Amino acid sequence: MASFDSSNLTHIDVEEMLIAVSGEIKGLDTDDNEYNTIQDLWNSELKPIRTKKVANSQAELSASQTEWYSKAFDYWESDVNCPITDDGVLGGYGSVTPMDTRDSNWFLDKLLAQRPGFKLDRVADGGAGIGRVARNLLLPRCKVVDLVEQSPRLLNAAPAYLSHAPVSQFIAAPGESVNDVLARIGTAEAASLLNRVNLLNVGLQDFAPLPGTYDLIWIQWVIGHLHDLDCVRFFRRCAEGLTDTGLIVLKDNVLLQAGLTFLWDLTDSSVARHKTYFKLLLSLAGLQVVAEARQTDFPEELFPVMMWAIAKAPLKVTA
């Protein structure tokens, strides 16, 4: 499928194409309400909100953003909803981290073996949270890691988490940046982090990497927070941000069973999509899946989790 001009793409367009490839749309939310169109979901959630300042932070939700993003922002900023631990960021399933890391390492090894020129010098960790993926997977393998995270609370906790230090040791004073804290503490771990980690306090809906910046953009358990149009735009910007041999890896919950197009989680304002739905959005962004694998050994009650390596689709030449 040829990529769309994302500036003209609408949710109606996405819905019509999704029906064409899947035959029907059936959605549910976590209150068991049913949906026969994706417009019903997005029309109810994509209402503009007023600008919202975050206390003691430079982060700001712009006036053009919506209730969808505001609800998710508020959820992850709450220590009640998400303590600064693996369990906190994984909804009580912090115990899956070893299996998660093992299979992610295997997938990266597979990509390195199969794709000449692919390397791991500079990577972005999209929706990084406190740095769980960075600490366990990316920093042991990559030279420089940029943590991209919308929540100031989670991002401010990342240096302590990454250096295995107590979070209380890294509490910032009013007006003090994370880098100020690291410089003030002056530990070997802090010095190492300053050299290898950059903290980018921005949501994926606004993340716009410079062209040719990253060898890898790793996106895990966060893409469900983007609505369809922002998802397409985000992937296009990521593709521009890759080096010539770079890849995007998307690792996330995926609906595999027939008959369910999406599941809307009302708690944290996210949506789990069917694999056909995902691949349509990637195609609209001018991208293609070049390798895939399913995560193994997760608890049966969890969603299936897929790993997809994504690259720019080759241009089709017509006579």
Coordinates of C-alpha atoms in Angstrom, one line a residue:
M1 CA 0.0 0.0 0.0
A2 CA 1.4 3.4 -0.9
S3 CA 1.9 5.8 2.0
F4 CA -0.7 8.5 2.6
D5 CA 0.0 12.2 3.0
S6 CA -0.4 12.2 6.8
S7 CA -1.6 15.8 6.8
N8 CA -4.7 14.7 4.9
L9 CA -5.3 11.4 6.6
T10 CA -8.5 11.1 8.8
H11 CA -9.8 8.5 11.1
I12 CA -12.6 7.9 8.6
D13 CA -9.9 7.0 6.0
V14 CA -8.2 4.6 8.5
E15 CA -11.6 3.0 9.3
E16 CA -12.5 2.4 5.6
M17 CA -9.1 0.8 4.9
L18 CA -9.3 -1.3 8.1
I19 CA -12.7 -2.6 7.0
A20 CA -11.3 -3.3 3.5
V21 CA -8.5 -5.5 4.9
S22 CA -10.3 -7.1 7.9
G23 CA -14.0 -7.2 6.8
E24 CA -15.4 -5.6 10.0
I25 CA -14.5 -3.7 13.1
K26 CA -15.3 -4.9 16.6
G27 CA -14.0 -3.1 19.6
L28 CA -14.4 -3.4 23.4
D29 CA -13.5 -1.3 26.4
T30 CA -12.6 -2.4 29.8
D31 CA -16.2 -1.8 30.9
D32 CA -17.4 -4.3 28.3
N33 CA -19.0 -1.6 26.0
E34 CA -18.9 -2.6 22.4
Y35 CA -17.9 -0.5 19.4
N36 CA -18.5 -1.1 15.7
T37 CA -16.4 1.8 14.4
I38 CA -13.1 3.3 15.5
Q39 CA -14.7 6.7 15.1
D40 CA -16.8 6.0 18.2
L41 CA -13.6 5.6 20.2
W42 CA -11.6 8.6 18.9
N43 CA -14.5 11.1 18.6
S44 CA -15.2 10.6 22.3
E45 CA -11.6 11.0 23.4
L46 CA -10.0 13.6 21.0
K47 CA -11.5 16.7 22.5
P48 CA -9.2 19.7 23.0
I49 CA -8.1 20.6 26.5
R50 CA -6.8 23.7 28.0
T51 CA -3.1 24.2 28.5
K52 CA -1.9 22.4 31.6
K53 CA 1.3 23.3 33.5
V54 CA 3.0 20.6 35.5
A55 CA 4.3 21.8 38.9
N56 CA 8.1 22.0 39.3
S57 CA 8.6 20.9 35.7
Q58 CA 9.3 22.3 32.3
A59 CA 6.8 19.9 30.8
E60 CA 3.5 21.4 29.4
L61 CA 0.6 19.9 27.6
S62 CA -0.2 22.1 24.7
A63 CA -3.6 23.6 24.0
S64 CA -3.8 21.5 20.9
Q65 CA -3.6 18.2 22.9
T66 CA -6.6 16.3 23.9
E67 CA -8.4 14.5 26.8
W68 CA -6.9 11.2 25.5
Y69 CA -3.3 12.4 26.2
S70 CA -4.3 14.3 29.3
K71 CA -5.8 11.3 31.0
A72 CA -2.7 9.1 30.2
F73 CA -0.4 11.9 31.4
D74 CA -2.3 12.1 34.7
Y75 CA -2.3 8.3 35.2
W76 CA 1.5 8.0 34.8
E77 CA 2.3 11.1 36.9
S78 CA 0.5 9.4 39.9
D79 CA 2.7 7.5 42.4
V80 CA -0.5 5.7 43.5
N81 CA -1.0 4.3 40.0
C82 CA 2.7 3.8 39.2
P83 CA 5.3 3.5 41.9
I84 CA 8.9 3.9 40.8
T85 CA 9.6 0.2 40.4
D86 CA 9.4 -2.5 37.8
D87 CA 6.1 -3.6 39.3
G88 CA 4.9 0.0 39.2
V89 CA 5.6 0.6 35.5
L90 CA 4.4 -2.9 34.5
G91 CA 1.1 -3.0 36.4
G92 CA 2.3 -5.5 39.0
Y93 CA 4.1 -7.7 36.5
G94 CA 7.7 -6.7 37.2
S95 CA 8.6 -10.4 37.4
V96 CA 8.5 -10.6 33.6
T97 CA 11.6 -8.4 33.2
P98 CA 14.1 -11.3 32.9
M99 CA 12.1 -13.1 30.2
D100 CA 11.3 -9.9 28.5
T101 CA 15.0 -8.9 28.4
R102 CA 16.1 -12.4 27.3
D103 CA 13.8 -12.5 24.3
S104 CA 14.6 -8.9 23.3
N105 CA 18.3 -9.7 23.4
W106 CA 17.7 -12.7 21.2
F107 CA 15.7 -10.6 18.8
L108 CA 18.5 -8.0 18.6
D109 CA 21.1 -10.7 18.0
K110 CA 18.9 -12.0 15.2
L111 CA 18.7 -8.6 13.5
L112 CA 22.5 -8.0 13.9
A113 CA 23.2 -11.3 12.2
Q114 CA 20.7 -10.9 9.4
R115 CA 21.2 -7.2 8.5
P116 CA 24.7 -6.1 7.4
G117 CA 25.5 -2.6 8.6
F118 CA 22.9 -2.6 11.4
K119 CA 24.6 -1.4 14.6
L120 CA 23.7 -0.1 18.1
D121 CA 25.7 3.1 18.5
R122 CA 22.9 5.6 19.3
V123 CA 19.4 4.4 20.2
A124 CA 16.2 6.0 21.4
D125 CA 14.1 4.4 24.1
G126 CA 10.5 5.5 23.2
G127 CA 8.2 5.8 26.2
A128 CA 11.2 5.0 28.5
G129 CA 9.5 5.5 31.8
I130 CA 12.1 5.0 34.6
G131 CA 14.5 3.3 32.2
R132 CA 13.6 -0.3 32.7
V133 CA 14.4 -1.3 29.1
A134 CA 17.4 1.0 29.0
R135 CA 18.9 -0.5 32.1
N136 CA 18.3 -4.2 31.3
L137 CA 18.6 -4.2 27.5
L138 CA 19.9 -1.1 25.8
L139 CA 22.7 0.3 28.0
P140 CA 24.6 -3.1 28.2
R141 CA 24.6 -3.1 24.3
C142 CA 24.5 0.4 23.1
K143 CA 26.9 3.4 23.3
V144 CA 24.4 6.2 23.8
V145 CA 20.7 5.9 24.8
D146 CA 18.2 8.7 24.7
L147 CA 15.3 8.2 27.1
V148 CA 12.2 9.7 25.5
E149 CA 9.4 10.0 28.2
Q150 CA 6.5 12.4 28.7
S151 CA 6.2 11.9 32.5
P152 CA 8.6 14.2 34.4
R153 CA 8.1 12.1 37.5
L154 CA 9.2 8.9 35.8
L155 CA 12.0 10.5 33.9
N156 CA 13.4 12.3 37.0
A157 CA 13.6 8.9 38.7
A158 CA 15.6 7.3 35.8
P159 CA 19.1 8.3 36.8
A160 CA 18.7 6.6 40.2
Y161 CA 17.1 3.5 38.6
L162 CA 19.8 3.2 36.0
S163 CA 22.6 3.5 38.5
H164 CA 20.9 1.1 41.0
A165 CA 20.9 3.9 43.5
P166 CA 18.1 4.7 46.0
V167 CA 15.6 7.0 44.4
S168 CA 15.8 9.3 47.4
Q169 CA 19.4 10.1 46.6
F170 CA 18.4 11.7 43.4
I171 CA 15.5 13.9 44.6
A172 CA 15.8 17.3 42.8
A173 CA 15.6 20.5 44.6
P174 CA 13.1 23.1 43.3
G175 CA 14.4 24.4 39.9
E176 CA 17.1 21.7 39.8
S177 CA 17.4 19.7 36.6
V178 CA 18.2 16.0 36.5
N179 CA 21.7 16.8 35.0
D180 CA 22.2 19.3 37.9
V181 CA 21.5 16.5 40.4
L182 CA 23.9 14.1 38.6
A183 CA 26.7 16.7 38.6
R184 CA 26.0 17.5 42.2
I185 CA 26.2 13.9 43.4
G186 CA 29.4 13.3 41.4
T187 CA 29.3 9.5 41.7
A188 CA 31.0 7.2 39.2
E189 CA 27.6 6.0 38.2
A190 CA 26.4 9.6 37.6
A191 CA 29.4 10.4 35.5
S192 CA 28.8 7.3 33.4
L193 CA 25.2 8.2 32.9
L194 CA 26.1 11.8 31.9
N195 CA 28.3 10.4 29.1
R196 CA 25.9 7.8 27.8
V197 CA 22.3 8.8 28.6
N198 CA 20.2 11.8 27.5
L199 CA 16.9 12.5 29.1
L200 CA 14.2 13.9 26.7
N201 CA 11.0 15.0 28.4
V202 CA 8.6 14.8 25.5
G203 CA 5.7 12.6 24.5
L204 CA 5.9 10.4 21.5
Q205 CA 3.1 12.4 19.8
D206 CA 5.6 15.3 19.8
F207 CA 8.9 13.5 19.4
A208 CA 10.7 14.6 16.2
P209 CA 14.2 13.2 15.9
L210 CA 16.7 14.9 13.6
P211 CA 17.2 13.1 10.3
G212 CA 19.8 10.3 10.5
T213 CA 20.2 10.3 14.3
Y214 CA 19.4 6.8 15.5
D215 CA 20.6 3.3 14.7
L216 CA 17.7 1.9 16.6
I217 CA 14.4 3.4 18.0
W218 CA 13.0 0.9 20.5
I219 CA 9.3 1.4 21.4
Q220 CA 7.9 -0.9 24.0
W221 CA 4.5 -1.0 25.8
V222 CA 3.7 2.6 24.9
I223 CA 2.3 2.8 21.3
G224 CA -1.2 2.2 22.5
H225 CA -1.2 5.7 24.0
L226 CA -1.1 7.3 20.5
H227 CA -4.3 7.7 18.5
D228 CA -4.2 6.4 14.9
L229 CA -3.2 9.6 13.1
D230 CA -0.5 10.5 15.6
C231 CA 0.7 6.9 15.4
V232 CA 1.2 7.2 11.6
R233 CA 2.9 10.6 12.0
F234 CA 5.1 9.4 14.8
F235 CA 6.3 6.4 12.8
R236 CA 7.1 8.6 9.8
R237 CA 9.2 11.0 11.9
C238 CA 11.0 8.0 13.4
A239 CA 11.8 6.7 10.0
E240 CA 13.3 10.0 9.1
G241 CA 15.3 9.9 12.3
L242 CA 17.0 6.6 11.4
T243 CA 20.5 6.2 9.9
D244 CA 20.6 4.4 6.5
T245 CA 20.8 1.0 8.2
G246 CA 18.7 1.9 11.2
L247 CA 15.6 0.1 12.4
I248 CA 12.6 0.7 14.5
V249 CA 11.6 -2.2 16.9
L250 CA 8.1 -2.2 18.2
K251 CA 7.4 -4.5 21.1
D252 CA 3.9 -4.4 22.4
N253 CA 0.6 -6.1 23.2
V254 CA -1.1 -7.3 20.1
L255 CA -4.5 -8.8 19.6
L256 CA -4.2 -12.0 17.5
Q257 CA -7.6 -13.6 17.7
A258 CA -10.1 -13.0 15.0
G259 CA -13.2 -10.9 15.8
L260 CA -11.6 -8.3 18.0
T261 CA -10.1 -5.2 16.4
F262 CA -9.2 -3.2 19.5
L263 CA -9.5 -3.1 23.3
W264 CA -9.7 0.3 24.9
D265 CA -8.3 0.4 28.5
L266 CA -10.3 3.1 30.3
T267 CA -7.9 3.1 33.2
D268 CA -4.7 4.5 31.6
S269 CA -6.2 5.8 28.3
S270 CA -4.6 3.3 25.9
V271 CA -5.7 0.9 23.2
A272 CA -4.5 -2.6 22.3
R273 CA -4.8 -3.2 18.5
H274 CA -5.2 -6.3 16.4
K275 CA -2.1 -7.2 14.3
T276 CA -3.9 -6.2 11.1
Y277 CA -4.7 -2.8 12.6
F278 CA -1.1 -2.3 13.5
K279 CA 0.3 -3.3 10.1
L280 CA -2.2 -1.0 8.4
L281 CA -0.9 2.0 10.4
L282 CA 2.7 1.0 9.6
S283 CA 1.9 0.8 5.9
L284 CA 0.2 4.2 6.0
A285 CA 3.5 5.5 7.4
G286 CA 5.4 4.0 4.5
L287 CA 7.0 1.3 6.6
Q288 CA 7.1 -2.5 6.6
V289 CA 7.8 -5.3 9.0
V290 CA 11.1 -7.0 8.1
A291 CA 11.3 -9.4 11.0
E292 CA 9.0 -10.5 13.8
A293 CA 8.8 -12.9 16.8
R294 CA 6.5 -13.5 19.6
Q295 CA 7.6 -13.1 23.2
T296 CA 7.7 -16.4 25.1
D297 CA 7.1 -17.5 28.7
F298 CA 4.8 -14.7 29.8
P299 CA 1.9 -15.4 32.2
E300 CA -1.1 -16.8 30.3
E301 CA -3.4 -14.0 31.5
L302 CA -1.3 -11.3 29.7
F303 CA -1.9 -10.2 26.1
P304 CA 0.3 -11.8 23.4
V305 CA 3.4 -9.6 22.9
M306 CA 5.0 -9.3 19.5
M307 CA 8.4 -7.9 18.5
W308 CA 8.5 -6.3 15.1
A309 CA 11.5 -4.9 13.3
I310 CA 10.4 -2.1 11.1
A311 CA 12.1 -0.4 8.1
K312 CA 11.2 2.0 5.3
A313 CA 9.2 0.2 2.6
P314 CA 10.8 0.3 -0.8
L315 CA 9.4 2.8 -3.2
K316 CA 7.2 1.2 -5.9
V317 CA 8.0 2.4 -9.4
T318 CA 5.1 2.4 -11.9
A319 CA 5.4 2.7 -15.6

